[in-house]
PDB file of C-alpha atoms in Angstrom:
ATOM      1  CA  UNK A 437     140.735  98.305 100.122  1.00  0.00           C
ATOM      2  CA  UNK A 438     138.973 100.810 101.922  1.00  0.00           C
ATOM      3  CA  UNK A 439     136.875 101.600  99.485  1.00  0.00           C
ATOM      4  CA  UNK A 440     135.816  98.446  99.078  1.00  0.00           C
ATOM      5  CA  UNK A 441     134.955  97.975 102.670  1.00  0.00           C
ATOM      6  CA  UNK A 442     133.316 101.503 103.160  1.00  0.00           C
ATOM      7  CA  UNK A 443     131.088 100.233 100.175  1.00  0.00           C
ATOM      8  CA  UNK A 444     130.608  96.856 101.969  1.00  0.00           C
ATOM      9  CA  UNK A 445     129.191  98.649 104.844  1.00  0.00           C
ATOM     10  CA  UNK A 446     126.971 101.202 102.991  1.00  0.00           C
ATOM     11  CA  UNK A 447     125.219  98.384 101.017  1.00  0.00           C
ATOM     12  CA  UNK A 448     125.072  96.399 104.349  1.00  0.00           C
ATOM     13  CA  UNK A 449     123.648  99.465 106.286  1.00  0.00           C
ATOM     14  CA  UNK A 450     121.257  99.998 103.158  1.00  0.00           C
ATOM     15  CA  UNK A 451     119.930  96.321 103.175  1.00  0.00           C
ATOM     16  CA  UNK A 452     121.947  94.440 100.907  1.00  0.00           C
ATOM     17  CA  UNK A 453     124.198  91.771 102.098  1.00  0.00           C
ATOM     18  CA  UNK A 454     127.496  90.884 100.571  1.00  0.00           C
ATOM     19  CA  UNK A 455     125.974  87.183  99.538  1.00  0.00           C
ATOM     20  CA  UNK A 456     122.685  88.878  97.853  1.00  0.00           C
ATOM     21  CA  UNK A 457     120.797  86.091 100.274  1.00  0.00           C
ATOM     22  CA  UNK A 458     118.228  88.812 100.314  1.00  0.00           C
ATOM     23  CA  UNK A 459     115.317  87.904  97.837  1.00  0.00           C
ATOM     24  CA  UNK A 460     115.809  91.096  94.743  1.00  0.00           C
ATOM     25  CA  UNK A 461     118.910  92.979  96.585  1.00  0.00           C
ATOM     26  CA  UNK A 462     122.144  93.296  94.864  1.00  0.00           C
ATOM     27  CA  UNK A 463     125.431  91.817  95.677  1.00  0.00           C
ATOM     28  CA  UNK A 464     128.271  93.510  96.869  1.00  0.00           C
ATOM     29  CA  UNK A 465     129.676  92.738  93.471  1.00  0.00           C
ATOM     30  CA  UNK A 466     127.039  94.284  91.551  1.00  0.00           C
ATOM     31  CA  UNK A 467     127.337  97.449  93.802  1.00  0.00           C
ATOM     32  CA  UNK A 468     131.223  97.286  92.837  1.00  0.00           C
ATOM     33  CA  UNK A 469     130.262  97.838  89.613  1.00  0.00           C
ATOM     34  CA  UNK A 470     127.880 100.391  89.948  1.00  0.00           C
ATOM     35  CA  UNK A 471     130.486 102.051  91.827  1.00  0.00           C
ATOM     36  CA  UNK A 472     132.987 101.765  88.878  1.00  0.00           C
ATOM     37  CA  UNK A 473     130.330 102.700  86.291  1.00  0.00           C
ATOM     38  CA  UNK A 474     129.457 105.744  88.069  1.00  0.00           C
ATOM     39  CA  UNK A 475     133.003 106.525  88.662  1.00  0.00           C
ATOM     40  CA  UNK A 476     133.879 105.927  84.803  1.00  0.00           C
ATOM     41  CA  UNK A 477     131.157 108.249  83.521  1.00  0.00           C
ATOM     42  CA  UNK A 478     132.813 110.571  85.718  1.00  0.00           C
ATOM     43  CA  UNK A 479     136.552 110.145  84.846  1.00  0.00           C
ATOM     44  CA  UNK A 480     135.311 109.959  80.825  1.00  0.00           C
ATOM     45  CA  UNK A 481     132.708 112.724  80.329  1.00  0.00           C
ATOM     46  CA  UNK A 482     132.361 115.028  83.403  1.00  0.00           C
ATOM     47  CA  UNK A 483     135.063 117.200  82.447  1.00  0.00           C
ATOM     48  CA  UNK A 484     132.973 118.213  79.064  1.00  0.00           C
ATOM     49  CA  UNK A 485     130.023 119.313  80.482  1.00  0.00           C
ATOM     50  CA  UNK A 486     130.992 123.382  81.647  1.00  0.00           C
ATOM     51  CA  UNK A 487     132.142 123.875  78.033  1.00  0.00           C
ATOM     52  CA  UNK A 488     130.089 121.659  76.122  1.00  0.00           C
ATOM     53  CA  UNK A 489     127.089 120.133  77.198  1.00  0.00           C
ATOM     54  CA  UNK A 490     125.861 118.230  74.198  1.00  0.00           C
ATOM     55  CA  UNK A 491     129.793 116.456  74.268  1.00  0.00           C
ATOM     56  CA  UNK A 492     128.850 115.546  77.868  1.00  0.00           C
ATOM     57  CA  UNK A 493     125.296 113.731  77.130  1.00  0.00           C
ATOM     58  CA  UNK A 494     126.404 112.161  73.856  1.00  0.00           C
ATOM     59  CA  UNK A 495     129.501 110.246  76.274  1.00  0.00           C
ATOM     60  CA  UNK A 496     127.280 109.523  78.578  1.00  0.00           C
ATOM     61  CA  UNK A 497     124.856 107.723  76.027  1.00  0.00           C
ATOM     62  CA  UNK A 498     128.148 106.201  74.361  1.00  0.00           C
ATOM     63  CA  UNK A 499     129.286 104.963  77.731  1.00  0.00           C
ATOM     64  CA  UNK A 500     125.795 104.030  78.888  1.00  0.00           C
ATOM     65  CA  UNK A 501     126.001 101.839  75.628  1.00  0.00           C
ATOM     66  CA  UNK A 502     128.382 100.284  75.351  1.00  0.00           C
ATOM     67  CA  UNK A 503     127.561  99.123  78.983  1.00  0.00           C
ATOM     68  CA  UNK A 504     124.282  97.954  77.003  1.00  0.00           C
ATOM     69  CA  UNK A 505     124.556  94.297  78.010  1.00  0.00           C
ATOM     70  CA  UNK A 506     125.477  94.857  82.008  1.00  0.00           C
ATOM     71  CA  UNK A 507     122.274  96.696  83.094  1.00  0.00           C
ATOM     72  CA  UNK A 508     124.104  97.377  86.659  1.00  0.00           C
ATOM     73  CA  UNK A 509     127.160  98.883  84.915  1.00  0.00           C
ATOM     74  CA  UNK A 510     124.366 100.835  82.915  1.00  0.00           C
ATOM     75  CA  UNK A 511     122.847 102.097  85.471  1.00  0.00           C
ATOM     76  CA  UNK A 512     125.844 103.252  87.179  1.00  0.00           C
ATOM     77  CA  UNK A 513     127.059 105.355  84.200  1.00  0.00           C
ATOM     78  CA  UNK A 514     123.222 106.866  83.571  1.00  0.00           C
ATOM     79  CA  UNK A 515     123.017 107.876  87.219  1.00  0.00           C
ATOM     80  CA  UNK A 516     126.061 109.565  87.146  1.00  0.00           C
ATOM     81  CA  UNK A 517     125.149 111.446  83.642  1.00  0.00           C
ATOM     82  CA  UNK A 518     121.966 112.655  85.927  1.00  0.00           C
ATOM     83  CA  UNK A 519     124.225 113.910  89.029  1.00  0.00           C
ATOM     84  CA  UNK A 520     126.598 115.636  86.481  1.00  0.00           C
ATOM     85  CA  UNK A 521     123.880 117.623  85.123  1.00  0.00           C
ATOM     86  CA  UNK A 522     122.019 118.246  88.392  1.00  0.00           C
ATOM     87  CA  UNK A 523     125.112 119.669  89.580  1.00  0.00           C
ATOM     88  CA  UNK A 524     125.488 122.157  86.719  1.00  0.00           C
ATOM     89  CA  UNK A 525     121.990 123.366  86.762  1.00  0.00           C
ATOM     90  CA  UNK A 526     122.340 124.548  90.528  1.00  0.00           C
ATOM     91  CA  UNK A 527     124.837 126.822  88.485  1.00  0.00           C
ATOM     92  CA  UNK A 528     122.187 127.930  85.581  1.00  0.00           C
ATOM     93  CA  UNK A 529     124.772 126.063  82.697  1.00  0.00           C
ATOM     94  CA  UNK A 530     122.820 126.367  79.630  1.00  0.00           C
ATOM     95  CA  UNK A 531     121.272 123.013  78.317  1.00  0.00           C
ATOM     96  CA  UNK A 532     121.579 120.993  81.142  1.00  0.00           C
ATOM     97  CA  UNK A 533     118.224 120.696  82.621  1.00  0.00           C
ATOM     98  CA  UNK A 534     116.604 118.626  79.390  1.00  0.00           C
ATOM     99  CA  UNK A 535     119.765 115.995  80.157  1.00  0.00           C
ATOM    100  CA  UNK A 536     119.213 115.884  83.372  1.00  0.00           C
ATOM    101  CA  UNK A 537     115.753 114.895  82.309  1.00  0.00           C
ATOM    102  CA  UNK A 538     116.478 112.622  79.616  1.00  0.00           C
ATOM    103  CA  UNK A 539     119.477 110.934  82.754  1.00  0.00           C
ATOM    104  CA  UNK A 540     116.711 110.685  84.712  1.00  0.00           C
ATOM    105  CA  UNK A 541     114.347 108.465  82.797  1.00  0.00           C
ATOM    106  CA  UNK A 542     116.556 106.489  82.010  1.00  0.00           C
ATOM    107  CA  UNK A 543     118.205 105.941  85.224  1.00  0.00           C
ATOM    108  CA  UNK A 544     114.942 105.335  86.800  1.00  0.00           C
ATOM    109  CA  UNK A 545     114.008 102.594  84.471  1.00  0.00           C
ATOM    110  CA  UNK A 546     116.728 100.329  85.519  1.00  0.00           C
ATOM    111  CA  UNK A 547     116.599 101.393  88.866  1.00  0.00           C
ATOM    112  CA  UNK A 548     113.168  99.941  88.913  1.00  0.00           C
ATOM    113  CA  UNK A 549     114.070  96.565  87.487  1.00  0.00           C
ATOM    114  CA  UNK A 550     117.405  96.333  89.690  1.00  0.00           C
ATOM    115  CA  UNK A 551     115.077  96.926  92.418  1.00  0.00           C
ATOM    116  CA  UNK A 552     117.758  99.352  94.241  1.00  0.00           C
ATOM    117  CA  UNK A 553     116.545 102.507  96.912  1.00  0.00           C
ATOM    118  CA  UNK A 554     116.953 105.928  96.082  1.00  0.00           C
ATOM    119  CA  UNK A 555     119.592 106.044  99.194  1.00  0.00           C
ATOM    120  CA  UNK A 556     121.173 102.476  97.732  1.00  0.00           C
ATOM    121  CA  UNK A 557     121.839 104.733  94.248  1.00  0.00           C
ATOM    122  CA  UNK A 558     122.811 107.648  95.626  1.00  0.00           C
ATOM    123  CA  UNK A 559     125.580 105.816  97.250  1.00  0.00           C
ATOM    124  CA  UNK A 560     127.356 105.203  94.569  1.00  0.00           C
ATOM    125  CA  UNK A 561     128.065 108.621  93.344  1.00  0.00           C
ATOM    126  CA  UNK A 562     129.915 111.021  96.522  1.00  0.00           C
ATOM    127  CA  UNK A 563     127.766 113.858  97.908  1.00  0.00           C
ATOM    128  CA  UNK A 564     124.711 114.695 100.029  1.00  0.00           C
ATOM    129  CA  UNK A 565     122.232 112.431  99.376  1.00  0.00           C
ATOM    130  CA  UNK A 566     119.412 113.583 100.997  1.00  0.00           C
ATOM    131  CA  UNK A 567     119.834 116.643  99.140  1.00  0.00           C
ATOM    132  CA  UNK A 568     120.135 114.968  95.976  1.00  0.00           C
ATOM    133  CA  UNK A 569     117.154 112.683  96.220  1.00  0.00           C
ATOM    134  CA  UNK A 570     114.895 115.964  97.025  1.00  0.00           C
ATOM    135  CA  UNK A 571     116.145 117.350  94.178  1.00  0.00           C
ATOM    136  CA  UNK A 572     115.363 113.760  91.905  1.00  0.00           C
ATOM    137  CA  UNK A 573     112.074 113.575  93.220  1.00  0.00           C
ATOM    138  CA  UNK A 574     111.281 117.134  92.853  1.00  0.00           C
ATOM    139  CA  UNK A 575     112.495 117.340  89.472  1.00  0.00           C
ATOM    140  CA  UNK A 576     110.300 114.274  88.693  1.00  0.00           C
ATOM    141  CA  UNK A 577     107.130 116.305  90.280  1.00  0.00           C
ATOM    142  CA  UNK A 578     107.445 119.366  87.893  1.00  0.00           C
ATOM    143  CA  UNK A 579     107.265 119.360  84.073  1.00  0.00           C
ATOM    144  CA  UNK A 580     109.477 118.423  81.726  1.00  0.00           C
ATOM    145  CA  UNK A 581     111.588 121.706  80.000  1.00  0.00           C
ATOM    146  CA  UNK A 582     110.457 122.320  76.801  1.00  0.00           C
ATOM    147  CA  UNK A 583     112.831 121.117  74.112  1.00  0.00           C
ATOM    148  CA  UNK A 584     115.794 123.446  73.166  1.00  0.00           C
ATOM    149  CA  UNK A 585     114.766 125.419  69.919  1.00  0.00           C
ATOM    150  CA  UNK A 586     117.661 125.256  67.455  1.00  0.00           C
ATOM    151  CA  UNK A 587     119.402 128.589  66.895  1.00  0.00           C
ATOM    152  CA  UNK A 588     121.181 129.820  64.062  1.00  0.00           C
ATOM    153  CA  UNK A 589     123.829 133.104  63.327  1.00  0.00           C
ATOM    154  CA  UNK A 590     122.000 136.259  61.663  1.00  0.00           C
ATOM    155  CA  UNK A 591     124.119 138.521  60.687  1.00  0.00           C
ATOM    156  CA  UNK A 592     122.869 142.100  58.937  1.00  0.00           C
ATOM    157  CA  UNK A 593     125.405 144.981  58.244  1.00  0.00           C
ATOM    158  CA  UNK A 594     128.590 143.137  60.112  1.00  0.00           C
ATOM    159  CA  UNK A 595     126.442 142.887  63.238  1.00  0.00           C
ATOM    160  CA  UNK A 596     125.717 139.189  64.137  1.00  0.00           C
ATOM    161  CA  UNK A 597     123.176 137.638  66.554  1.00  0.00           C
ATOM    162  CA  UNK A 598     121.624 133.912  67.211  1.00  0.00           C
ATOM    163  CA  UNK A 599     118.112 133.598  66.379  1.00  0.00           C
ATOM    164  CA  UNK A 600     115.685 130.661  67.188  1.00  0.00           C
ATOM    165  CA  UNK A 601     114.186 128.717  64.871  1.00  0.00           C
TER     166      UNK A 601
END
């Protein structure tokens, strides 16, 4: 119930009311479930990413499709694919940085259309938000990575390396 109010109060602080009498601003029901979608990408995928981080992205996607038809829930699950794998490149985790790329298209897209702020997302997944949108909108200043080359074992008298392809 708390929660619930404590979201209440964000959205209402944020410019959404809890009737969406505000011409293009959520309800408080549609920030529920962005809530719940974020919070679901989280329970279901985050715990894949330190060990595998193509497991993590291909949940996400799953989740974020099967969400396909509920844009907000969508979002909600995207956004939280992008925090996931911001979080792990402050830690150098190999692969992360083209998902948190690929998160943050897509996120952005349906931002746009659900016509929510940067601080109205950033809401719905805990942590310092004015850190975190720097971070977006400096990530979506510089280049994108350059795609991850495939590697493959090479192996030559019993000793065994990766190389790139």
């Amino acid at each position: 119930m708390q929660k619930r109010i404590l979201r209440y109060l964000v959205c209402l602080l944020l410019g959404a009311t809890g009737t969406g009498a505000m011409a293009g601003q959520p309800s408080t029901a549609q920030f529920d479930a962005l809530h719940q979608a974020a919070a679901q990408g989280q329970e279901k995928c985050f715990t894949q990413i330190y060990r595998d981080t193509n497991a993590y992205a291909q949940c996400i996607r799953n989740l974020a499709s099967a969400h396909a038809a509920q844009p907000m829930e969508q979002l909600g699950v995207y956004y939280f694919g992008f925090v996931g794998a911001l979080s792990y490149m402050r830690v150098s985790q190999a692969g992360v940085e083209p998902i948190a790329h690929e998160f943050l298209k897509s996120f952005r897209k349906l931002q746009k259309s659900a016509g929510l702020s940067d601080a109205q997302l950033c809401a719905s997944v805990p942590g310092n938000c004015e850190i975190r949108i720097g971070q977006t909108l400096s990530m979506e200043r510089a280049p994108a990575p350059a795609p991850a080359r495939s590697l493959r074992p090479v192996c030559q008298a019993g000793v065994c390396r990766m190389e790139g392809q």
